[in-house]
PDB file of C-alpha atoms in Angstrom:
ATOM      1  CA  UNK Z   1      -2.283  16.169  -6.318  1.00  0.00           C
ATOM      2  CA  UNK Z   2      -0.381  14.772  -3.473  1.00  0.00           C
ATOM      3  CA  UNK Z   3      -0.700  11.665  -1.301  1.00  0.00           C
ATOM      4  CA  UNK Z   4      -2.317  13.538   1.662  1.00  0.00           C
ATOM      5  CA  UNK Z   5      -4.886  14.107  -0.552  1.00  0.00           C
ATOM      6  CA  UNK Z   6      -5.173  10.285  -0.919  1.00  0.00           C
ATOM      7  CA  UNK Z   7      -5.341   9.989   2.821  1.00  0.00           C
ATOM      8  CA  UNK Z   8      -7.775  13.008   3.451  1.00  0.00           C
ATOM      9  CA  UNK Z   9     -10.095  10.389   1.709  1.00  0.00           C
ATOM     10  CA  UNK Z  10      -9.406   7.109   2.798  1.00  0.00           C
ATOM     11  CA  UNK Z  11      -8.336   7.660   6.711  1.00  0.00           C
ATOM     12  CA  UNK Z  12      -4.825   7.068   8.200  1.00  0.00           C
ATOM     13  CA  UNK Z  13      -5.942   3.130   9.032  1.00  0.00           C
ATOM     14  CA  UNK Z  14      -2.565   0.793   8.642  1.00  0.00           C
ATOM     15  CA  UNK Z  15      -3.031  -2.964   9.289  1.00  0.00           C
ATOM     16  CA  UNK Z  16       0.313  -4.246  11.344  1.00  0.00           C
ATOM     17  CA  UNK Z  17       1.954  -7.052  12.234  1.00  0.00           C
ATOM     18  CA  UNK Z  18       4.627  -8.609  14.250  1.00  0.00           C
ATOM     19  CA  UNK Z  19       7.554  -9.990  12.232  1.00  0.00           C
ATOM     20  CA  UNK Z  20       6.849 -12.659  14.539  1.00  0.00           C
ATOM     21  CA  UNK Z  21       2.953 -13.284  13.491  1.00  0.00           C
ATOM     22  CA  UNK Z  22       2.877 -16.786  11.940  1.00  0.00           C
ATOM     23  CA  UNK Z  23       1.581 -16.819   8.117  1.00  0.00           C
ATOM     24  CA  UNK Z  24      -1.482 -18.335   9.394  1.00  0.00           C
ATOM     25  CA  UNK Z  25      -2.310 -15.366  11.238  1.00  0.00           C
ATOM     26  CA  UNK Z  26      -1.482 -13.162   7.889  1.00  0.00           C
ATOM     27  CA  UNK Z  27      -4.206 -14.830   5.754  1.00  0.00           C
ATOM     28  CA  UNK Z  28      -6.497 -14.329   8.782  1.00  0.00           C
ATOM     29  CA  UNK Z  29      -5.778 -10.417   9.317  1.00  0.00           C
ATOM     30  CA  UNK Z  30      -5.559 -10.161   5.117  1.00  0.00           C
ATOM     31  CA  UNK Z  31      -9.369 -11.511   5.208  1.00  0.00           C
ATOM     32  CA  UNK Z  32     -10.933 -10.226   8.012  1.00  0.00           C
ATOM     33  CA  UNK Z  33      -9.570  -6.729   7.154  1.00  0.00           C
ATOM     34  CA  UNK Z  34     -10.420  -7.306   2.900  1.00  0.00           C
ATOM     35  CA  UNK Z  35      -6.907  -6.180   1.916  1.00  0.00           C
ATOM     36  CA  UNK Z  36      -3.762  -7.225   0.341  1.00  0.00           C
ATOM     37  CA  UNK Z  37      -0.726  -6.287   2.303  1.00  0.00           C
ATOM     38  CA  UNK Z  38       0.266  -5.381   6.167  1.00  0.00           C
ATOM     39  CA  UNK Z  39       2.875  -3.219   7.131  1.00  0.00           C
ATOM     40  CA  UNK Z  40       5.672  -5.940   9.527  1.00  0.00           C
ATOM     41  CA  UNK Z  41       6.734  -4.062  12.391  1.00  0.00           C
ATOM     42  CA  UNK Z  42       8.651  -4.797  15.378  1.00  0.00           C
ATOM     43  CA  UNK Z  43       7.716  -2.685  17.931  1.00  0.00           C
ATOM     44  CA  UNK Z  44       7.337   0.554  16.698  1.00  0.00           C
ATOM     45  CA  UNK Z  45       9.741   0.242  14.085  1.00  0.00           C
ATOM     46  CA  UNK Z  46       8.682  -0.250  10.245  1.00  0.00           C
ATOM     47  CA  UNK Z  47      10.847  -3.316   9.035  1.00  0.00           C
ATOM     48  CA  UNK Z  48       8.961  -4.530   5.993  1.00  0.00           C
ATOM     49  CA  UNK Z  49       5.909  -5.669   4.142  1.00  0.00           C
ATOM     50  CA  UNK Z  50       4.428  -8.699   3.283  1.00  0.00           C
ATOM     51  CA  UNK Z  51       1.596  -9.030   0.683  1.00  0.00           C
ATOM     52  CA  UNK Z  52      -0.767 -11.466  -0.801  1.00  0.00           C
ATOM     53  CA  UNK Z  53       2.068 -12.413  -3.789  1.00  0.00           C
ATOM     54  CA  UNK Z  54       4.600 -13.415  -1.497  1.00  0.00           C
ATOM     55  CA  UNK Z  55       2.218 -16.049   0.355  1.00  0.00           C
ATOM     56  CA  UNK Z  56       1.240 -17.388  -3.051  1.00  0.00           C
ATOM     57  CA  UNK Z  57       5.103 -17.706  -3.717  1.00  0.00           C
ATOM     58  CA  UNK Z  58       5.329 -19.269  -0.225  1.00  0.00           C
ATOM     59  CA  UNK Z  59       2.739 -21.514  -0.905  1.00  0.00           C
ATOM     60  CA  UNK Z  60       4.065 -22.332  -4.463  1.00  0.00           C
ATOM     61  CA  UNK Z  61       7.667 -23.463  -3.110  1.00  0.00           C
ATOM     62  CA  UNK Z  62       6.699 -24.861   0.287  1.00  0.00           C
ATOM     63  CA  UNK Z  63       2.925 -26.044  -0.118  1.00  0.00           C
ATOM     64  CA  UNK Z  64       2.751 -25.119   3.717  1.00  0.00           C
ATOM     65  CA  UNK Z  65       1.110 -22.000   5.784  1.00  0.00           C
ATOM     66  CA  UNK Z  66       3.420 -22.526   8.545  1.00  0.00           C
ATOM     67  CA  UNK Z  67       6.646 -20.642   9.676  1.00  0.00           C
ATOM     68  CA  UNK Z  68       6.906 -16.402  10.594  1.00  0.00           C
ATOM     69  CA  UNK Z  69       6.060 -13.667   8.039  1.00  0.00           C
ATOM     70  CA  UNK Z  70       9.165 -12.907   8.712  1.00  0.00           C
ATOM     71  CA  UNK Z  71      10.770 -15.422   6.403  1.00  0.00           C
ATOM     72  CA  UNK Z  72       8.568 -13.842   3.597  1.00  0.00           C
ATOM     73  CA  UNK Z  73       8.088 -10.350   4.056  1.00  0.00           C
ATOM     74  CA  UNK Z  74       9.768  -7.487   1.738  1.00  0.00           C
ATOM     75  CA  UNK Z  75      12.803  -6.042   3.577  1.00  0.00           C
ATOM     76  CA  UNK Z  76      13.665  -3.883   0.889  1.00  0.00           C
ATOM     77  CA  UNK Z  77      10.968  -1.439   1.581  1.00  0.00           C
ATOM     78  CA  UNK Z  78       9.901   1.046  -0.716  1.00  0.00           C
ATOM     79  CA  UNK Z  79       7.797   4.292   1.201  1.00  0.00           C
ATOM     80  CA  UNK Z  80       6.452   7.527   0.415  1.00  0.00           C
ATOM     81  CA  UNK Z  81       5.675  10.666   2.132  1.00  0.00           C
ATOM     82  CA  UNK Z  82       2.482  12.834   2.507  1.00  0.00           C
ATOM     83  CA  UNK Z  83       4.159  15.109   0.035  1.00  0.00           C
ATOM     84  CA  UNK Z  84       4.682  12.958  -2.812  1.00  0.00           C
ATOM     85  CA  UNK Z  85       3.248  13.777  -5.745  1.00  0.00           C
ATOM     86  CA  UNK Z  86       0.957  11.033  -6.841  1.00  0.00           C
ATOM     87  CA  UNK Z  87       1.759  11.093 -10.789  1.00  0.00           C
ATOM     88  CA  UNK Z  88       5.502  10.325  -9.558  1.00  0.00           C
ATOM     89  CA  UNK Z  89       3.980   7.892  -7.563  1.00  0.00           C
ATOM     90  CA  UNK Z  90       1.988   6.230 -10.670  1.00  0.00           C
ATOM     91  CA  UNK Z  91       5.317   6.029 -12.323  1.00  0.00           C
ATOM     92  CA  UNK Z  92       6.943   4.150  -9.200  1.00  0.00           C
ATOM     93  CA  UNK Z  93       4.533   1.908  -8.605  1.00  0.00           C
ATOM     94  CA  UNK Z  94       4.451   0.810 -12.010  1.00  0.00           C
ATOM     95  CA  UNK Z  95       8.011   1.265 -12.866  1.00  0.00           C
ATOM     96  CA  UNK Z  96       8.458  -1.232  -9.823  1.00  0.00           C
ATOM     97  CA  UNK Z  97       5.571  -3.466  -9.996  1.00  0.00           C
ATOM     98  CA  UNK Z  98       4.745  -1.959  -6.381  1.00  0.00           C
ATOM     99  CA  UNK Z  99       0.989  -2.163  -5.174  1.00  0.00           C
ATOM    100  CA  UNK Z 100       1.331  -0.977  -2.124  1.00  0.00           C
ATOM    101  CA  UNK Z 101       3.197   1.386  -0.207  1.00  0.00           C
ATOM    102  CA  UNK Z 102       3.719   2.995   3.388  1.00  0.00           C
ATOM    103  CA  UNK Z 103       3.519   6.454   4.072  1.00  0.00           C
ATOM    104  CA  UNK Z 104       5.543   7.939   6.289  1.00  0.00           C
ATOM    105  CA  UNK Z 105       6.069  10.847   8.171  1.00  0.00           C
ATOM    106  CA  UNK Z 106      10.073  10.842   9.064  1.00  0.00           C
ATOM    107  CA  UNK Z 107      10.510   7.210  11.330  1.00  0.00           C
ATOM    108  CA  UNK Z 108       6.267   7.245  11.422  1.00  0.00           C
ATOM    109  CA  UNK Z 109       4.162   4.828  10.280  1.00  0.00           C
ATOM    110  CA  UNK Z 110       0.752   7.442   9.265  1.00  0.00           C
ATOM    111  CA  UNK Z 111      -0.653   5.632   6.007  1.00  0.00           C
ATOM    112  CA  UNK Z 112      -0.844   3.413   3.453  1.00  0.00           C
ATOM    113  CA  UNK Z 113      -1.923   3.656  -0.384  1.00  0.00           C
ATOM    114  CA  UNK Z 114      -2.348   1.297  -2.897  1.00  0.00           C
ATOM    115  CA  UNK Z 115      -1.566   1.334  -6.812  1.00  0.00           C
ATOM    116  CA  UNK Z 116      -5.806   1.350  -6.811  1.00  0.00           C
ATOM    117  CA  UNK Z 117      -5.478   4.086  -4.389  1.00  0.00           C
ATOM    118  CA  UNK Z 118      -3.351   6.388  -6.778  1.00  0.00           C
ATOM    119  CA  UNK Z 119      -5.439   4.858  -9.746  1.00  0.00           C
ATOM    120  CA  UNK Z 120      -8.369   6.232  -8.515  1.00  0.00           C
ATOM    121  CA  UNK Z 121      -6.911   9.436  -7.627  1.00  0.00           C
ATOM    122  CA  UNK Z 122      -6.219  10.268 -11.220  1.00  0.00           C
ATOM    123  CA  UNK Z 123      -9.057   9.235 -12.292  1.00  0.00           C
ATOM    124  CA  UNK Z 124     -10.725  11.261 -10.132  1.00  0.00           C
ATOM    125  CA  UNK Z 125      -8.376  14.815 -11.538  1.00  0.00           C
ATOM    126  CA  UNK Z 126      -9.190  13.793 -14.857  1.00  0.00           C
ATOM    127  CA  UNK Z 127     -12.814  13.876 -14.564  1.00  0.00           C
ATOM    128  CA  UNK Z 128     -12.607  17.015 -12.971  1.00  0.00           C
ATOM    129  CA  UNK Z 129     -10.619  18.556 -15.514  1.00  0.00           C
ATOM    130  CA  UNK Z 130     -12.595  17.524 -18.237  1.00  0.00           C
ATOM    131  CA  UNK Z 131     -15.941  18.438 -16.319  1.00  0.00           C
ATOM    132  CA  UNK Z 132     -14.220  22.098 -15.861  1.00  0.00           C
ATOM    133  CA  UNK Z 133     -13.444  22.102 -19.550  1.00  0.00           C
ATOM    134  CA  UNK Z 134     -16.981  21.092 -20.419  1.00  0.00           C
ATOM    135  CA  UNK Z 135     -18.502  24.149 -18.424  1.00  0.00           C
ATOM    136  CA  UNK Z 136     -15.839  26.241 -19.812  1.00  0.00           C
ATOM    137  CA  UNK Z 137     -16.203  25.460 -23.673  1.00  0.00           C
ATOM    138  CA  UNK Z 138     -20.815  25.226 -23.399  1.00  0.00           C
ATOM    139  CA  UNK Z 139     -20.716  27.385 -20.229  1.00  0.00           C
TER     140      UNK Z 139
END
């Protein structure tokens, strides 16, 4: 299984925002939208990512919502591609204590999946297989 097949499910929707967004306006969006990461971009360039763990280390050095996601986003950013094969994925994720990543298409911005995406992905093969051996071995 690849990650498109991940999308084909769960729609193309990406939550952005400005490098320039204040961290106030991060713990809005991450709320209103029920999630746990936005993609930073400036304009329509991908620059990084900031999630839920690096307000809570914000919060845990500072004590303070104030200043530009910029100053706590994820530069180094780690992406994937519609083509990736999501057991590879797992093992990134994982290996890198990653829980969410972009997809992209070249420069393009076209997804994002989480480590619960990819979780329930498998999950979802296995049962299948098993279901397929079930009909095969009483069938």
């Amino acid at each position: 299984m690849r990650v498109d097949n991940i999308i084909q499910k769960k729609g193309t929707e990406v939550v952005t925002l400005s490098s320039e967004s204040s961290i106030s306006t991060l713990l809005a969006t991450l709320a209103k939208h029920s999630i746990g990461a936005v993609v930073v971009v400036d304009g329509d360039k991908v620059v990084g990512i900031v999630s839920e763990r690096d307000v809570v280390r914000h919060l845990a050095d500072t004590e303070s919502v104030e200043g530009q996601i910029s100053s706590i986003m994820s530069r180094d950013l780690q992406t994937c591609g519609r083509d990736d094969d999501i057991r590879h994925l797992a093992a990134k994720m994982t290996e890198r204590r990653i829980r969410h990543l972009p997809v992209m298409d070249g420069d393009e911005l076209v997804a994002i999946v989480s480590i619960g995406d990819v979780v329930k992905s498998r999950l979802d093969d296995l049962e299948a297989e098993r279901d397929h051996l079930h009909d095969y071995v009483h069938g």
